[in-house]
mmCIF file of C-alpha atoms in Angstrom:
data_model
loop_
_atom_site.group_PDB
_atom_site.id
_atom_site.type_symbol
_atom_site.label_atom_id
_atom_site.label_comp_id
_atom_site.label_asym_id
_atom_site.label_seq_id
_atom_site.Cartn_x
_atom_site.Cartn_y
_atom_site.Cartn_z
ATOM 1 C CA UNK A 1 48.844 -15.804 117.357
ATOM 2 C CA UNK A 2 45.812 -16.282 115.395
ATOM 3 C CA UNK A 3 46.340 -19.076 112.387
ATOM 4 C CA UNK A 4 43.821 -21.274 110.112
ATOM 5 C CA UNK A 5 43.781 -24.963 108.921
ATOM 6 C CA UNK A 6 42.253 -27.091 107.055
ATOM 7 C CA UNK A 7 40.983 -30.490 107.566
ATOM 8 C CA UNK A 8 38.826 -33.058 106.290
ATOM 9 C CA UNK A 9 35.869 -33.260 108.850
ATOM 10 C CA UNK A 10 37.001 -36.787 109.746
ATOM 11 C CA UNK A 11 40.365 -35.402 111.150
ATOM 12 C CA UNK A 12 38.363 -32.945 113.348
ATOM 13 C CA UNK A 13 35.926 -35.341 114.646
ATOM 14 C CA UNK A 14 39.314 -37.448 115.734
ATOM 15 C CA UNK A 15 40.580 -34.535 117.125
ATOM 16 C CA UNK A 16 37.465 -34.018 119.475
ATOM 17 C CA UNK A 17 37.246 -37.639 120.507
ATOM 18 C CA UNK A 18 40.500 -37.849 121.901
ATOM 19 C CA UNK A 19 41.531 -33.786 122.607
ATOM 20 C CA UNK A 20 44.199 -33.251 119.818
ATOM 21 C CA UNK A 21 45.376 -33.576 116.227
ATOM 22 C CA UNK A 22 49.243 -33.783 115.533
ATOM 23 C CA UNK A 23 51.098 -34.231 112.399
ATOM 24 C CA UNK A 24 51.063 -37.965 110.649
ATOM 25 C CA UNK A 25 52.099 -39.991 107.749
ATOM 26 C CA UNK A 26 48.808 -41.850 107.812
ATOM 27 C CA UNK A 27 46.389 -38.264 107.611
ATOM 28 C CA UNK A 28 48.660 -36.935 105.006
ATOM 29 C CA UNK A 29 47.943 -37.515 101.390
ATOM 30 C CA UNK A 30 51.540 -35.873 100.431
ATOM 31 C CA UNK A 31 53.536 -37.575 102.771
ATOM 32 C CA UNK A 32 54.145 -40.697 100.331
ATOM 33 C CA UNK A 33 55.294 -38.621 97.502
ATOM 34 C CA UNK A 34 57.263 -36.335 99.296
ATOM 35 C CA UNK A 35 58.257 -38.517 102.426
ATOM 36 C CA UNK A 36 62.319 -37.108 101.934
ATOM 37 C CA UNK A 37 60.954 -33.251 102.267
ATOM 38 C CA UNK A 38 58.593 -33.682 105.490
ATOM 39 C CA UNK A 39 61.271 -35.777 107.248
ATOM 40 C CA UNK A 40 63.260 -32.632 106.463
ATOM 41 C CA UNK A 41 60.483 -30.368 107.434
ATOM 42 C CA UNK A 42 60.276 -32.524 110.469
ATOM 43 C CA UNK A 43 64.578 -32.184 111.210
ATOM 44 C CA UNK A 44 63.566 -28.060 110.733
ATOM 45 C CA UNK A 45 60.828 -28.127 113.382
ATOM 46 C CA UNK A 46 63.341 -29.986 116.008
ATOM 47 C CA UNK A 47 66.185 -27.445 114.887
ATOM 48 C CA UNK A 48 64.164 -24.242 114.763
ATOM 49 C CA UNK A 49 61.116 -24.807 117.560
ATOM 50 C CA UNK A 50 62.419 -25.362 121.116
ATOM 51 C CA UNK A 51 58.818 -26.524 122.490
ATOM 52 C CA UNK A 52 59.215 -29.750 119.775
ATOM 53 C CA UNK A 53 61.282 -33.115 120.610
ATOM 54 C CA UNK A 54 59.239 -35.039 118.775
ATOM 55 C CA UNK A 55 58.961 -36.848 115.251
ATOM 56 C CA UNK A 56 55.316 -35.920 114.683
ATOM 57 C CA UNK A 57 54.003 -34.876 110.564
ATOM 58 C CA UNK A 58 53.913 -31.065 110.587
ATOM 59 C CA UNK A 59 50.097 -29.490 110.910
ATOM 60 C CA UNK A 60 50.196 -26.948 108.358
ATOM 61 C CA UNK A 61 48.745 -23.299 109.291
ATOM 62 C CA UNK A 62 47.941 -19.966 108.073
ATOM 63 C CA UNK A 63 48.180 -16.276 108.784
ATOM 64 C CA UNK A 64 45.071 -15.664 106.754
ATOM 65 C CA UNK A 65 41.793 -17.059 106.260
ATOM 66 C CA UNK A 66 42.346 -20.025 103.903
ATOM 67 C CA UNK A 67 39.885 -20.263 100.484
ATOM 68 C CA UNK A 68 37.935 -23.518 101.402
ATOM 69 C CA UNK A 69 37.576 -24.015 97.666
ATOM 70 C CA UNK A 70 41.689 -23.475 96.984
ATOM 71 C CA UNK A 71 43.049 -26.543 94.823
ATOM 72 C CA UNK A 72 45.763 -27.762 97.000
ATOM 73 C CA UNK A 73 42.910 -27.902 100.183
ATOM 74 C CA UNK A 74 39.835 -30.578 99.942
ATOM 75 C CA UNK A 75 38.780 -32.875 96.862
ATOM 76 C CA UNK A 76 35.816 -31.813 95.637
ATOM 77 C CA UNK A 77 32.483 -33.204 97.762
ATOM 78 C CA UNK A 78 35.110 -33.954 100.731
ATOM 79 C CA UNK A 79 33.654 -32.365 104.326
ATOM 80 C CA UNK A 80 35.820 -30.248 105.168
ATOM 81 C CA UNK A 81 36.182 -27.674 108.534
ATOM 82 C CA UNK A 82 38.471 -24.339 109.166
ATOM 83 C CA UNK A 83 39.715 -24.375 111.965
ATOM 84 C CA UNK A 84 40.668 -20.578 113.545
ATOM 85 C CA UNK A 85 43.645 -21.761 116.485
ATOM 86 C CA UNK A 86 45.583 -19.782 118.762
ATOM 87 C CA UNK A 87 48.778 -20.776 119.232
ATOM 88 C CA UNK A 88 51.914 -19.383 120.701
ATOM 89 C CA UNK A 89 54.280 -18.101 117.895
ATOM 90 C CA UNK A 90 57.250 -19.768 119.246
ATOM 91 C CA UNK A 91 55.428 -23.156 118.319
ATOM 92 C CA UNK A 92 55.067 -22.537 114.611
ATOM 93 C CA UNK A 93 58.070 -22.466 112.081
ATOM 94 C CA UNK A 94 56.785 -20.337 109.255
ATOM 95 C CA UNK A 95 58.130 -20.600 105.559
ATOM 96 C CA UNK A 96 57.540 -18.979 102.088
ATOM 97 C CA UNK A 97 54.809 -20.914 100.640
ATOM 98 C CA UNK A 98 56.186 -20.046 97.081
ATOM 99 C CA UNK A 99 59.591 -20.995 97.778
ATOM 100 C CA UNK A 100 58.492 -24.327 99.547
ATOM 101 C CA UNK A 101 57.989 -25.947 96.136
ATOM 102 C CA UNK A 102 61.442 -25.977 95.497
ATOM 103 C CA UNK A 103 62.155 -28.628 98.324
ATOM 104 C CA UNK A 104 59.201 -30.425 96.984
ATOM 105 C CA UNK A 105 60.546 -30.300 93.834
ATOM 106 C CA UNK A 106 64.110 -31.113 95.200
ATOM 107 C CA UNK A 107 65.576 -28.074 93.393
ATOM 108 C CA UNK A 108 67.583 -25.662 94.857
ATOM 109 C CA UNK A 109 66.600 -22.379 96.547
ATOM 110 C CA UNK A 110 68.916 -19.392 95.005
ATOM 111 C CA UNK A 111 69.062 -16.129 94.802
ATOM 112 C CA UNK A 112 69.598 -15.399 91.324
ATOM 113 C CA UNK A 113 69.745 -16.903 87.429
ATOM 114 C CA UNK A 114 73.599 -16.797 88.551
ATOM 115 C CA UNK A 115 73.212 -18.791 91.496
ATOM 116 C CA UNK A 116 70.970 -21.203 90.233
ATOM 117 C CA UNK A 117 73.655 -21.601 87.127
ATOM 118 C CA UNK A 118 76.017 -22.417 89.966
ATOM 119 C CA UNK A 119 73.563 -24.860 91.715
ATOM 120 C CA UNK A 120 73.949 -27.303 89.043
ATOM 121 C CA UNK A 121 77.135 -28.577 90.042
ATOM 122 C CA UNK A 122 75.850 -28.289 93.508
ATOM 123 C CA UNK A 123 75.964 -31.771 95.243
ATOM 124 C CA UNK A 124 72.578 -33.155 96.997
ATOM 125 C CA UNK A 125 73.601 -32.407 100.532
ATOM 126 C CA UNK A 126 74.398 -28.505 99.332
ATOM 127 C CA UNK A 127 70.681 -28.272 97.647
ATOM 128 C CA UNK A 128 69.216 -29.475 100.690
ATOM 129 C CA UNK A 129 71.189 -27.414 102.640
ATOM 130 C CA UNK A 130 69.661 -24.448 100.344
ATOM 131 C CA UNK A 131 66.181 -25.160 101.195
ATOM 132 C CA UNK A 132 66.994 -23.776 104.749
ATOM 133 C CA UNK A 133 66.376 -20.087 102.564
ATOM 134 C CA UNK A 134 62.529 -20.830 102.808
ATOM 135 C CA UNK A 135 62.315 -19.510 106.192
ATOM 136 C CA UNK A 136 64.559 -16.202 105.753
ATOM 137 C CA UNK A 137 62.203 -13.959 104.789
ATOM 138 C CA UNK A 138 64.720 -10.836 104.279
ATOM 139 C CA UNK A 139 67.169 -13.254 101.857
ATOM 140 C CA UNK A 140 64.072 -14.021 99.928
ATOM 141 C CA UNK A 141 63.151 -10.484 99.936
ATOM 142 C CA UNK A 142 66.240 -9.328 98.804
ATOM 143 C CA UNK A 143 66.384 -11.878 95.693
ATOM 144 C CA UNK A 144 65.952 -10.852 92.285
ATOM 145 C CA UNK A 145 62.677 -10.057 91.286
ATOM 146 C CA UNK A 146 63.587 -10.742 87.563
ATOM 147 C CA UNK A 147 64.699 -14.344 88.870
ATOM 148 C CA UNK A 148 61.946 -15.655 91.448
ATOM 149 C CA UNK A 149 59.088 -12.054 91.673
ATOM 150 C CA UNK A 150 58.491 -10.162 94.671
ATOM 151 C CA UNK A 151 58.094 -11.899 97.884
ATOM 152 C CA UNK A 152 54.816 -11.920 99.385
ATOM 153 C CA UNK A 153 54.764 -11.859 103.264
ATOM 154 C CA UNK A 154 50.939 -12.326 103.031
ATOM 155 C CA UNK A 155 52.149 -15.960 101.689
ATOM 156 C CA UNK A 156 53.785 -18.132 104.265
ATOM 157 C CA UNK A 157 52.779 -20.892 105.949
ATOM 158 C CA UNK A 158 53.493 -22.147 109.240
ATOM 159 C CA UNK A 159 53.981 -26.258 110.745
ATOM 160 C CA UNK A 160 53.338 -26.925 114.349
ATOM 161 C CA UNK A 161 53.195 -30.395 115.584
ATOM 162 C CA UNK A 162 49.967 -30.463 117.857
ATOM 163 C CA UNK A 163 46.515 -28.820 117.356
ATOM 164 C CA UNK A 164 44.662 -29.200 120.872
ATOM 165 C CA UNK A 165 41.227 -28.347 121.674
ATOM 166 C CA UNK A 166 41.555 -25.162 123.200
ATOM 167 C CA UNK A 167 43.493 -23.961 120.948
ATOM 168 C CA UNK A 168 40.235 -24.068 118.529
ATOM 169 C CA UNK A 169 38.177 -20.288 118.284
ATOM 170 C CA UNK A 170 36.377 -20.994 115.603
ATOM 171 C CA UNK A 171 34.801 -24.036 113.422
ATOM 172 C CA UNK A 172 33.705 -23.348 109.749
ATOM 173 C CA UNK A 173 32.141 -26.310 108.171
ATOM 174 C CA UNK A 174 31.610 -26.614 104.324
ATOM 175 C CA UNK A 175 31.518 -29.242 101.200
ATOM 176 C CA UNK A 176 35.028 -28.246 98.854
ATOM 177 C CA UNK A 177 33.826 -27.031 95.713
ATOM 178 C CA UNK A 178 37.605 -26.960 94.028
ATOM 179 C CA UNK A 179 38.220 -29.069 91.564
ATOM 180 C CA UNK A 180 37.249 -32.953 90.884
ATOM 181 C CA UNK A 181 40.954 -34.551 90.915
ATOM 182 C CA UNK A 182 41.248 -38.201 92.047
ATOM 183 C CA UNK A 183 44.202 -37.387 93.492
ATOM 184 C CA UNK A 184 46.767 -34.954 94.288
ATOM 185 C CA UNK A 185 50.677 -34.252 94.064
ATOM 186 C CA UNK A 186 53.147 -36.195 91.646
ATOM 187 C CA UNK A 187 52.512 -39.640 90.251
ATOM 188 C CA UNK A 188 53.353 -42.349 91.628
ATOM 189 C CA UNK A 189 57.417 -43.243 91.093
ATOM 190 C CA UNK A 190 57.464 -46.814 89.316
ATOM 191 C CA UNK A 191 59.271 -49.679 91.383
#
């Protein structure tokens, strides 16, 4: 299957030098804030991918051509690369990219304004159980479109562990353009 990432040009020339790029804590600027979500990501990808036994950071993917200037990509300035990869379907887990912010957001994924009524006397381990509805792409068709819209099937994203070398088609270099943030995701929870 034919998928796209995106990468800081740092994190491809590692992935020359030594053949690879997988999933880690230490390349990921969201892992810190949202450390409880990829370790679930990461029990998904053991669950759902039977090529995966390991414990590696997912490598997000996708279907179509990412916009090298989208928000959520590069800083502005940063050198960035797209990488075109093919890689067997059976090693991606694809989700709803849309619905995905509910884990991040540790809300729970419903159906309806009825459900989500429910959900708040849901207890933690039944919300994260919930989240499981980001890769059932006929429930989340079938939900309310007064309650969440219409599903998009042009907007999912995959994880795979591993990005190899010869999995690599195509290279585009080019400078982000998005916005000048200093830095992404929540702030920082006070200790």
């Amino acid at each position: 299957m034919i998928v796209y990432t995106v990468h800081p040009e740092s994190i491809y020339k590692m992935m020359r030098e030594q053949g690879y790029y997988e999933g880690s804590r230490t390349h990921s600027d969201h892992a810190e804030w949202f450390e409880r979500q990829y370790n679930w990501m990461v029990a998904q990808m053991k669950k759902r991918l039977p090529n995966y036994e390991g414990d590696e950071y997912p490598v997000w993917v996708w279907k179509r051509h990412p916009d090298r200037n989208g928000p959520a990509n590069l800083r502005r300035g940063t050198r960035g690369v797209i990488l075109k990869l093919e890689i067997p379907d059976e090693d991606i887990l694809w989700s709803d990219f849309m619905s995905w912010h509910l884990p991040l957001n540790e809300g729970p994924c419903t159906s309806s304004k009825e459900e989500s009524e429910e959900a708040d006397n849901w207890s933690a381990e039944e919300i994260e159980k919930s989240w499981e509805m980001i890769f059932d792409f006929e429930k989340l068709s079938n939900r309310d479109p007064d309650w969440w819209g219409t599903f998009d099937p042009e907007c999912i994203q995959g994880v795979t562990p591993r990005i190899t070398m010869d999995q690599v088609k195509k290279v585009t270099r080019f400078i982000a353009k998005g916005p000048k943030l200093e830095k992404y995701g929540p702030p920082k929870k006070k200790k």
